[in-house]
């Protein structure tokens, strides 16, 4: 049946069929970070979900164009820039750099395109002009531009495709200028905000005077510019459903660039929140961890990734440090098993074992059921360990299972356990052993060998110098 995904648009699980007539290429847009601060791991739950879906689509053989924008101008950023007395560019560049460092540490693939709102101001203006031309957008006395929900509806368009809205409480002509607002504040929203003194130097010229774009129009303009007026998948956290995504649909479909009957986005995928003690992890509640906080406590990016992918994306998930410790030992079990398989397979290569791959695919095809995917992995680990301990496994079987694990891990992205952190310690010990051997302190050299062995590392003395071996990695050291 292939991949099925829960589409917020239909509130149903649907078979995924890309727009591409050949069924090969897939276009995916994810609302990226608002770079006003370090992202917290709640934010990263959503970005890791996007990474997982992108990797899984590639695993299935699709050619994915993955776009993630960077919101580098909106209300909160401007407030922070003012407080910091910095320029917009300097301020956002720092947090964008930190964001991608964290994404790398979490093993997330880099998006193919990372558009910045500030680089798309002319595309944004072009889109607003289209809406003005159609009479859906109107200009206010201060030189701002608003989206008229009533006018949009009068053209037969639906506002509220993702959310049920109560239009009774909406008073015609009422406007909301903030980028973020609640459902009960439903009103015409800002596309372009006229320059005010608090904006400082953050403004652009426009047909309506100096000002800056609203947050929602940024994503409509960037996504359609890069992926076309209709594309396959749009992702974000569940808090973006209203108003951000609802407004994105209104602006994009209001401009009418899609083919007759075509939608702006075919599948809307929203990730549930990461919670802390039952409450949404958020900056405003002060109950958040950044990835850096957790790394300072000795956890690694792959452990955090494991925990963030351990629950189904549509379930809220409670984050705890104990859960993270559990993740560490779960990954150790995989590393040990993969290490033993590599020892046995050595240079032998084989086609991936179908049993493991099929079970994994079946789990992920079902609305990206990654928690089931992980249980398939741990069942496989258990089975491998049993076979290995019984001593009946051939090198070919080990190689086939290892090849299957590599394919599975191309989706899960937890990689090898030989992190640089571990290697740094091992390197230091190896160097110390070399020094001990040089001064003929063989007692110390042997003690180090035993210490490394206890930690799961073996030393092989080769003509090129000693090599340390663990799992499937071989690291060479210069000869003394
Ligand atoms: P922001 O940088 O605030 O625009 O948020 C970036 C992404 O993180 C958006 O897709 C949000 O929906 C998502 N997000 C924010 N808080 C959480 C949370 N606690 N759990 C999961 N995703 C979140
Ligand atoms: Zn967006």
Short mmCIF file of N, CA and C and ligand atoms in Angstrom, two decimals, residues 29 31-32 69 71 215 219 234 240 244-245 248, ligand 2:
data_model
loop_
_atom_site.label_atom_id
_atom_site.label_comp_id
_atom_site.label_asym_id
_atom_site.label_seq_id
_atom_site.Cartn_x
_atom_site.Cartn_y
_atom_site.Cartn_z
N UNK A 29 8.37 21.24 2.29
CA UNK A 29 8.72 22.52 2.93
C UNK A 29 8.45 22.40 4.42
N UNK A 31 8.51 24.81 7.95
CA UNK A 31 8.72 26.14 8.54
C UNK A 31 9.92 26.03 9.47
N UNK A 32 10.94 26.78 9.16
CA UNK A 32 12.19 26.66 9.90
C UNK A 32 12.21 27.52 11.16
N UNK A 69 12.97 27.12 5.57
CA UNK A 69 13.31 28.55 5.60
C UNK A 69 13.94 28.93 6.93
N UNK A 71 13.39 32.08 9.40
CA UNK A 71 12.66 33.32 9.66
C UNK A 71 13.62 34.28 10.32
N UNK A 215 4.81 37.75 9.17
CA UNK A 215 5.46 36.43 9.22
C UNK A 215 4.84 35.43 8.24
N UNK A 219 6.47 32.73 4.44
CA UNK A 219 6.52 31.30 4.08
C UNK A 219 5.78 31.04 2.78
N UNK A 234 4.01 19.87 3.59
CA UNK A 234 4.35 21.05 4.39
C UNK A 234 4.33 20.59 5.84
N UNK A 240 1.58 25.61 14.83
CA UNK A 240 1.60 26.43 13.62
C UNK A 240 0.32 26.28 12.78
N UNK A 244 -0.65 30.39 11.55
CA UNK A 244 0.38 30.47 10.51
C UNK A 244 0.02 29.69 9.24
N UNK A 245 -0.32 28.42 9.39
CA UNK A 245 -0.56 27.62 8.19
C UNK A 245 -1.91 27.94 7.54
N UNK A 248 -1.14 30.89 5.58
CA UNK A 248 -0.33 30.54 4.40
C UNK A 248 -1.23 30.03 3.27
ZN1 LIG B 2 6.13 29.05 7.97
#
